[in-house]
Amino acid sequence: VAGRDGEPGRSAECDAVKWKRVAVLLVAATAVQFFLGASRHRAIWPIDAFLIATAVVARGGDSVAAVLVGGGMGLLEGALSNDLLGMNAFAKAALGYVLALLSLRVMFGGVWAVAAALAVASLANDAIVGVVASLLLQAPLVLFSREALWRAVATGLTGAIFEAARTFPWREWWERRRLRRLR
């Protein structure tokens, strides 16, 4: 089936489904950040939902989509967190590009590889935002603080849980469960 650009194997339905998934990720990440970001319980499990959503899009290997979604997610994060608008967008766009390149070049084998990649990306995001804030706002440069390390661990583990849920054979499990009930 030829797509819009005449490429074999790509259809308009595939592109529509992809952008629907991006829209769902954007809404979900915004809801998580909006409702839990200002919560006093945020310190318990401080995930970076926008980074996870960027990584999900980057996993497809399309660097243009990863940069656009990462920039949009970062812009939205900056708008919700009252930081200088654009610092998070720059960091998420750069990380989206790097993660898309890595997904094409390196095969992430399993849940722990995804967790490690997201944890490193979370630390890199904090470092990029810290350096940009230091340059633009003359803020003190604090890298790898206790909060940043905890956010990296929480983001990595949350990404690992999502990856485990994504790769779990749900249909077979449900079928076995249904057959057990019939016995």
XYZ file of N, CA and C in Angstrom:
549
model
N 0.850 -1.176 0.000
C 0.000 0.000 0.000
C 0.891 1.232 0.000
N 0.652 2.132 -0.890
C 1.451 3.346 -0.967
C 0.832 4.431 -0.108
N 1.676 5.155 0.583
C 1.218 6.222 1.461
C 1.112 7.534 0.719
N 1.072 8.619 1.496
C 0.945 9.943 0.908
C 2.131 10.298 0.035
N 3.326 9.882 0.462
C 4.526 10.222 -0.276
C 4.878 9.185 -1.331
N 4.028 8.199 -1.518
C 4.305 7.159 -2.481
C 5.226 6.085 -1.935
N 5.519 6.144 -0.627
C 6.380 5.137 -0.036
C 5.624 3.834 0.094
N 6.226 2.740 -0.301
C 5.545 1.463 -0.136
C 5.485 1.088 1.339
N 4.365 0.511 1.734
C 4.228 0.031 3.111
C 3.707 1.050 4.100
N 3.630 2.303 3.734
C 3.125 3.317 4.658
C 1.781 3.806 4.155
N 0.830 3.801 5.029
C -0.491 4.248 4.623
C -0.908 5.450 5.450
N -1.931 6.119 4.991
C -2.452 7.273 5.719
C -3.038 6.845 7.049
N -3.581 5.621 7.108
C -4.135 5.132 8.373
C -3.044 4.962 9.415
N -1.878 4.502 8.988
C -0.742 4.319 9.895
C -0.307 5.660 10.475
N -0.217 6.691 9.632
C 0.154 8.017 10.103
C -0.892 8.585 11.038
N -2.173 8.348 10.742
C -3.241 8.857 11.598
C -3.203 8.190 12.965
N -2.964 6.893 12.997
C -2.895 6.187 14.269
C -1.701 6.678 15.076
N -0.588 6.921 14.408
C 0.607 7.399 15.090
C 0.351 8.747 15.755
N -0.280 9.662 15.041
C -0.535 10.982 15.610
C -1.639 10.945 16.652
N -2.559 9.987 16.544
C -3.546 9.818 17.617
C -2.857 9.372 18.895
N -1.866 8.475 18.759
C -1.114 8.018 19.923
C -0.334 9.171 20.536
N 0.231 10.044 19.704
C 0.960 11.207 20.208
C 0.008 12.129 20.959
N -1.188 12.325 20.428
C -2.168 13.183 21.099
C -2.573 12.593 22.444
N -2.774 11.293 22.497
C -3.118 10.639 23.763
C -1.977 10.777 24.761
N -0.735 10.594 24.303
C 0.420 10.759 25.180
C 0.520 12.185 25.705
N 0.260 13.156 24.846
C 0.315 14.552 25.253
C -0.726 14.856 26.322
N -1.933 14.388 26.112
C -3.002 14.625 27.086
C -2.699 13.903 28.401
N -2.238 12.660 28.314
C -1.947 11.899 29.533
C -0.801 12.521 30.323
N 0.271 12.904 29.645
C 1.404 13.514 30.336
C 1.022 14.846 30.954
N 0.210 15.621 30.248
C -0.243 16.900 30.789
C -1.124 16.692 32.009
N -2.014 15.716 31.955
C -2.880 15.442 33.102
C -2.073 14.993 34.304
N -1.113 14.103 34.085
C -0.276 13.643 35.201
C 0.497 14.806 35.790
N 1.110 15.614 34.948
C 1.891 16.743 35.439
C 1.005 17.786 36.116
N -0.168 18.038 35.563
C -1.048 19.067 36.114
C -1.616 18.647 37.467
N -2.076 17.387 37.545
C -2.718 16.964 38.781
C -1.727 16.516 39.846
N -0.592 15.956 39.443
C 0.368 15.474 40.429
C 1.573 16.380 40.590
N 1.809 17.257 39.634
C 2.989 18.113 39.686
C 2.983 19.080 40.848
N 1.845 19.605 41.196
C 1.752 20.551 42.302
C 1.345 19.874 43.603
N 1.208 18.579 43.574
C 0.781 17.844 44.756
C 1.885 17.808 45.806
N 1.494 17.776 47.062
C 2.493 17.656 48.121
C 3.058 16.243 48.164
N 2.421 15.309 47.463
C 2.909 13.935 47.385
C 3.853 13.729 46.207
N 4.190 14.791 45.510
C 5.057 14.713 44.323
C 6.431 14.157 44.673
N 6.923 14.428 45.859
C 8.257 13.976 46.248
C 8.321 12.463 46.436
N 7.181 11.821 46.613
C 7.173 10.372 46.819
C 7.552 9.643 45.537
N 6.976 10.036 44.417
C 7.257 9.387 43.131
C 7.324 10.451 42.047
N 8.439 11.188 41.944
C 8.516 12.355 41.046
C 8.903 12.006 39.615
N 7.988 11.414 38.881
C 8.315 11.020 37.507
C 8.277 12.230 36.574
N 9.007 12.114 35.487
C 8.973 13.115 34.427
C 8.100 12.543 33.314
N 6.800 12.790 33.404
C 5.843 12.209 32.462
C 6.085 12.702 31.041
N 6.535 13.938 30.899
C 6.798 14.476 29.560
C 7.993 13.787 28.912
N 8.987 13.420 29.703
C 10.137 12.701 29.165
C 9.748 11.285 28.753
N 8.907 10.637 29.544
C 8.446 9.297 29.187
C 7.654 9.341 27.881
N 6.785 10.333 27.738
C 6.003 10.460 26.499
C 6.919 10.748 25.310
N 7.939 11.577 25.513
C 8.900 11.848 24.449
C 9.650 10.584 24.058
N 10.026 9.785 25.045
C 10.753 8.542 24.781
C 9.878 7.530 24.040
N 8.588 7.512 24.346
C 7.680 6.601 23.639
C 7.627 6.951 22.164
N 7.550 8.231 21.856
C 7.518 8.656 20.454
C 8.878 8.411 19.802
N 9.958 8.684 20.523
C 11.303 8.508 19.972
C 11.613 7.047 19.705
N 10.962 6.159 20.410
C 11.215 4.732 20.230
C 10.901 4.277 18.805
N 10.008 4.979 18.136
C 9.671 4.642 16.755
C 10.798 4.935 15.774
N 11.788 5.721 16.163
C 12.928 6.001 15.310
C 12.779 7.210 14.408
N 11.636 7.859 14.429
C 11.413 9.044 13.603
C 11.939 10.262 14.365
N 13.122 10.738 13.986
C 13.751 11.817 14.743
C 12.988 13.133 14.616
N 12.363 13.369 13.474
C 11.599 14.614 13.303
C 10.408 14.632 14.249
N 9.663 13.535 14.298
C 8.524 13.460 15.214
C 8.992 13.541 16.663
N 10.114 12.902 16.977
C 10.626 12.927 18.345
C 11.024 14.339 18.771
N 11.657 15.082 17.863
C 12.053 16.453 18.181
C 10.816 17.334 18.346
N 9.853 17.194 17.427
C 8.638 18.014 17.523
C 7.846 17.707 18.786
N 7.665 16.430 19.071
C 6.911 16.056 20.271
C 7.692 16.441 21.517
N 8.998 16.199 21.521
C 9.812 16.586 22.677
C 9.775 18.079 22.924
N 9.885 18.859 21.859
C 9.799 20.311 22.010
C 8.436 20.754 22.525
N 7.377 20.145 21.992
C 6.032 20.472 22.467
C 5.817 20.081 23.918
N 6.289 18.891 24.265
C 6.160 18.435 25.661
C 6.945 19.352 26.593
N 8.153 19.722 26.195
C 8.961 20.607 27.018
C 8.364 21.993 27.139
N 7.780 22.485 26.054
C 7.124 23.791 26.098
C 5.934 23.764 27.049
N 5.181 22.691 26.989
C 4.046 22.541 27.901
C 4.523 22.401 29.345
N 5.603 21.663 29.548
C 6.157 21.517 30.902
C 6.630 22.855 31.440
N 7.286 23.639 30.604
C 7.728 24.960 31.026
C 6.564 25.874 31.354
N 5.486 25.761 30.579
C 4.304 26.588 30.840
C 3.628 26.195 32.149
N 3.635 24.899 32.473
C 3.005 24.442 33.714
C 3.871 24.674 34.946
N 5.196 24.711 34.759
C 6.076 24.825 35.919
C 6.583 26.241 36.159
N 6.191 27.189 35.339
C 6.565 28.592 35.486
C 8.063 28.832 35.379
N 8.787 27.946 34.688
C 10.192 28.199 34.398
C 10.275 29.142 33.209
N 11.489 29.498 32.868
C 11.682 30.275 31.654
C 11.218 29.419 30.486
N 10.274 29.926 29.746
C 9.680 29.164 28.651
C 10.728 28.865 27.589
N 10.933 27.596 27.321
C 11.861 27.188 26.286
C 13.007 26.329 26.776
N 13.356 26.421 28.050
C 14.466 25.608 28.564
C 14.120 24.124 28.504
N 12.953 23.768 28.999
C 12.531 22.372 28.963
C 12.261 21.917 27.530
N 11.769 22.829 26.687
C 11.517 22.478 25.289
C 12.820 22.139 24.584
N 13.845 22.923 24.818
C 15.148 22.642 24.217
C 15.691 21.303 24.698
N 15.602 21.060 26.007
C 16.126 19.810 26.576
C 15.360 18.596 26.058
N 14.041 18.674 26.042
C 13.236 17.528 25.595
C 13.407 17.292 24.094
N 13.534 18.355 23.300
C 13.749 18.188 21.863
C 15.102 17.527 21.604
N 16.129 17.970 22.305
C 17.455 17.366 22.137
C 17.440 15.906 22.568
N 16.796 15.616 23.678
C 16.725 14.224 24.154
C 15.856 13.367 23.235
N 14.801 13.936 22.674
C 13.990 13.195 21.714
C 14.809 12.791 20.503
N 15.643 13.715 20.025
C 16.505 13.417 18.880
C 17.507 12.317 19.225
N 18.157 12.440 20.374
C 19.156 11.442 20.782
C 18.508 10.083 20.997
N 17.348 10.056 21.651
C 16.668 8.786 21.884
C 16.195 8.143 20.572
N 15.761 8.962 19.617
C 15.359 8.421 18.314
C 16.560 7.829 17.582
N 17.700 8.507 17.647
C 18.907 7.968 17.033
C 19.335 6.667 17.710
N 19.264 6.642 19.029
C 19.631 5.428 19.758
C 18.692 4.271 19.437
N 17.426 4.568 19.258
C 16.480 3.491 18.965
C 16.739 2.871 17.594
N 17.321 3.652 16.674
C 17.664 3.121 15.362
C 18.984 2.350 15.377
N 19.908 2.792 16.192
C 21.250 2.218 16.191
C 21.435 1.101 17.212
N 20.739 1.200 18.329
C 20.920 0.247 19.421
C 19.601 -0.452 19.667
N 19.657 -1.732 19.853
C 18.441 -2.476 20.166
C 18.334 -2.564 21.686
N 17.352 -1.882 22.232
C 17.151 -1.935 23.667
C 16.503 -3.259 24.005
N 17.251 -4.103 24.663
C 16.768 -5.439 24.965
C 16.208 -5.539 26.355
N 14.955 -5.283 26.497
C 14.293 -5.557 27.750
C 13.966 -4.343 28.586
N 13.365 -4.687 29.684
C 12.823 -3.691 30.598
C 13.927 -2.881 31.266
N 14.998 -3.535 31.660
C 16.055 -2.835 32.402
C 16.840 -1.887 31.510
N 16.976 -2.210 30.251
C 17.645 -1.300 29.325
C 16.821 -0.034 29.128
N 15.509 -0.189 29.040
C 14.625 0.974 28.925
C 14.698 1.814 30.198
N 14.715 1.148 31.353
C 14.811 1.865 32.629
C 16.112 2.654 32.717
N 17.215 2.030 32.319
C 18.504 2.714 32.368
C 18.547 3.889 31.398
N 18.018 3.699 30.188
C 18.014 4.780 29.201
C 17.175 5.960 29.683
N 16.025 5.684 30.287
C 15.188 6.773 30.791
C 15.816 7.465 32.001
N 16.479 6.714 32.854
C 17.136 7.324 34.013
C 18.269 8.247 33.557
N 19.068 7.792 32.609
C 20.147 8.632 32.078
C 19.568 9.849 31.353
N 18.487 9.654 30.607
C 17.850 10.774 29.912
C 17.290 11.791 30.906
N 16.766 11.316 32.025
C 16.254 12.228 33.048
C 17.380 13.057 33.656
N 18.508 12.417 33.930
C 19.658 13.165 34.447
C 20.192 14.144 33.404
N 20.210 13.723 32.144
C 20.658 14.620 31.077
C 19.704 15.803 30.923
N 18.401 15.555 31.060
C 17.410 16.635 30.986
C 17.667 17.655 32.089
N 17.883 17.174 33.310
C 18.157 18.098 34.416
C 19.457 18.863 34.191
N 20.462 18.202 33.640
C 21.734 18.870 33.375
C 21.579 19.936 32.298
N 20.854 19.623 31.233
C 20.655 20.607 30.154
C 19.887 21.819 30.674
N 18.799 21.563 31.413
C 18.012 22.680 31.958
C 18.850 23.476 32.956
N 19.659 22.797 33.755
C 20.514 23.493 34.721
C 21.548 24.382 34.041
N 22.174 23.881 32.992
C 23.180 24.669 32.277
C 22.524 25.862 31.573
N 21.384 25.643 30.943
C 20.698 26.747 30.271
C 20.234 27.791 31.288
N 19.716 27.344 32.438
C 19.300 28.284 33.485
C 20.502 29.045 34.029
N 21.629 28.376 34.140
C 22.838 29.040 34.613
C 23.308 30.106 33.626
N 23.208 29.789 32.339
C 23.645 30.751 31.330
C 22.682 31.919 31.158
N 21.388 31.630 31.162
C 20.404 32.678 30.877
C 19.926 33.435 32.110
N 19.753 32.723 33.204
C 19.187 33.345 34.398
C 20.217 33.629 35.478
N 21.462 33.287 35.201
C 22.538 33.435 36.187
C 22.232 32.669 37.480
N 21.509 31.566 37.334
C 21.172 30.721 38.484
C 22.378 29.856 38.824
N 22.508 29.474 40.094
C 23.618 28.584 40.452
C 23.433 27.208 39.789
N 24.517 26.641 39.347
C 24.485 25.360 38.655
C 24.566 24.230 39.680
N 23.475 23.465 39.769
C 23.414 22.324 40.672
C 23.112 21.102 39.820
N 24.082 20.213 39.727
C 23.907 18.997 38.943
C 23.863 17.789 39.878
N 23.036 16.844 39.525
C 22.934 15.565 40.229
C 22.615 15.737 41.710
N 21.617 16.542 41.986
C 21.151 16.698 43.364
C 20.387 15.442 43.774
N 20.078 15.348 45.022
C 19.340 14.191 45.533
C 17.977 14.075 44.858
N 17.310 15.223 44.643
C 16.012 15.217 43.984
C 16.130 14.774 42.525
N 17.181 15.215 41.846
C 17.377 14.825 40.448
C 17.658 13.329 40.340
N 18.441 12.800 41.252
C 18.719 11.359 41.239
C 17.462 10.552 41.531
N 16.654 11.014 42.484
C 15.420 10.303 42.809
C 14.434 10.371 41.642
N 14.355 11.535 40.957
C 13.486 11.674 39.800
C 13.956 10.746 38.677
N 15.268 10.608 38.500
C 15.801 9.714 37.467
C 15.440 8.264 37.769
N 15.575 7.862 39.021
C 15.218 6.485 39.403
C 13.726 6.248 39.207
N 12.898 7.192 39.661
C 11.440 7.035 39.538
C 11.008 7.025 38.072
N 11.595 7.892 37.258
C 11.248 7.926 35.840
C 11.687 6.645 35.149
N 12.875 6.170 35.455
C 13.360 4.922 34.872
C 12.502 3.731 35.252
N 12.141 3.633 36.529
C 11.301 2.515 36.968
C 9.895 2.595 36.379
N 9.359 3.784 36.269
C 8.034 3.936 35.658
C 8.082 3.543 34.189
N 9.122 3.955 33.498
C 9.289 3.542 32.101
C 9.447 2.035 31.979
N 10.135 1.421 32.940
C 10.297 -0.034 32.934
C 8.965 -0.732 33.146
N 8.149 -0.191 34.011
C 6.818 -0.767 34.245
C 5.969 -0.665 32.981
N 6.018 0.490 32.308
C 5.270 0.650 31.060
C 5.787 -0.293 29.972
N 7.109 -0.481 29.922
C 7.688 -1.390 28.927
C 7.291 -2.832 29.220
N 7.290 -3.205 30.495
C 6.865 -4.559 30.859
C 5.397 -4.771 30.502
N 4.576 -3.764 30.736
C 3.156 -3.873 30.391
C 2.968 -3.923 28.873
N 3.819 -3.209 28.133
C 3.713 -3.194 26.680
C 4.111 -4.536 26.075
N 5.103 -5.180 26.631
C 5.598 -6.435 26.051
C 4.944 -7.678 26.648
N 4.135 -7.518 27.669
C 3.487 -8.672 28.289
C 2.454 -9.261 27.321
N 2.390 -10.592 27.218
C 1.416 -11.208 26.297
C 0.013 -11.211 26.901
N -0.647 -10.064 26.852
C -1.955 -9.903 27.499
C -3.018 -10.824 26.902
N -3.032 -10.947 25.599
C -4.065 -11.751 24.952
C -3.960 -13.221 25.377
N -2.756 -13.765 25.391
C -2.573 -15.159 25.795
C -2.913 -15.351 27.276
N -2.514 -14.390 28.096
C -2.805 -14.463 29.527
C -4.314 -14.455 29.754
N -5.011 -13.571 29.057
C -6.454 -13.470 29.219
C -7.139 -14.755 28.750
N -6.636 -15.306 27.653
C -7.218 -16.544 27.133
C -6.996 -17.701 28.108
N -5.800 -17.843 28.661
C -5.538 -18.889 29.663
C -6.422 -18.699 30.893
N -6.588 -17.467 31.311
C -7.422 -17.174 32.489
C -8.879 -17.541 32.214
N -9.345 -17.228 31.013
C -10.716 -17.537 30.648
C -10.926 -19.048 30.580
N -9.953 -19.765 30.031
C -10.073 -21.218 29.929
C -10.029 -21.880 31.305
N -9.241 -21.333 32.231
C -9.218 -21.877 33.589
C -10.576 -21.735 34.278
N -11.244 -20.634 34.034
C -12.569 -20.425 34.648
C -13.616 -21.391 34.103
N -13.450 -21.797 32.848
C -14.419 -22.699 32.236
C -14.287 -24.141 32.725
N -13.173 -24.509 33.306
C -12.952 -25.886 33.754
C -13.736 -26.223 34.951
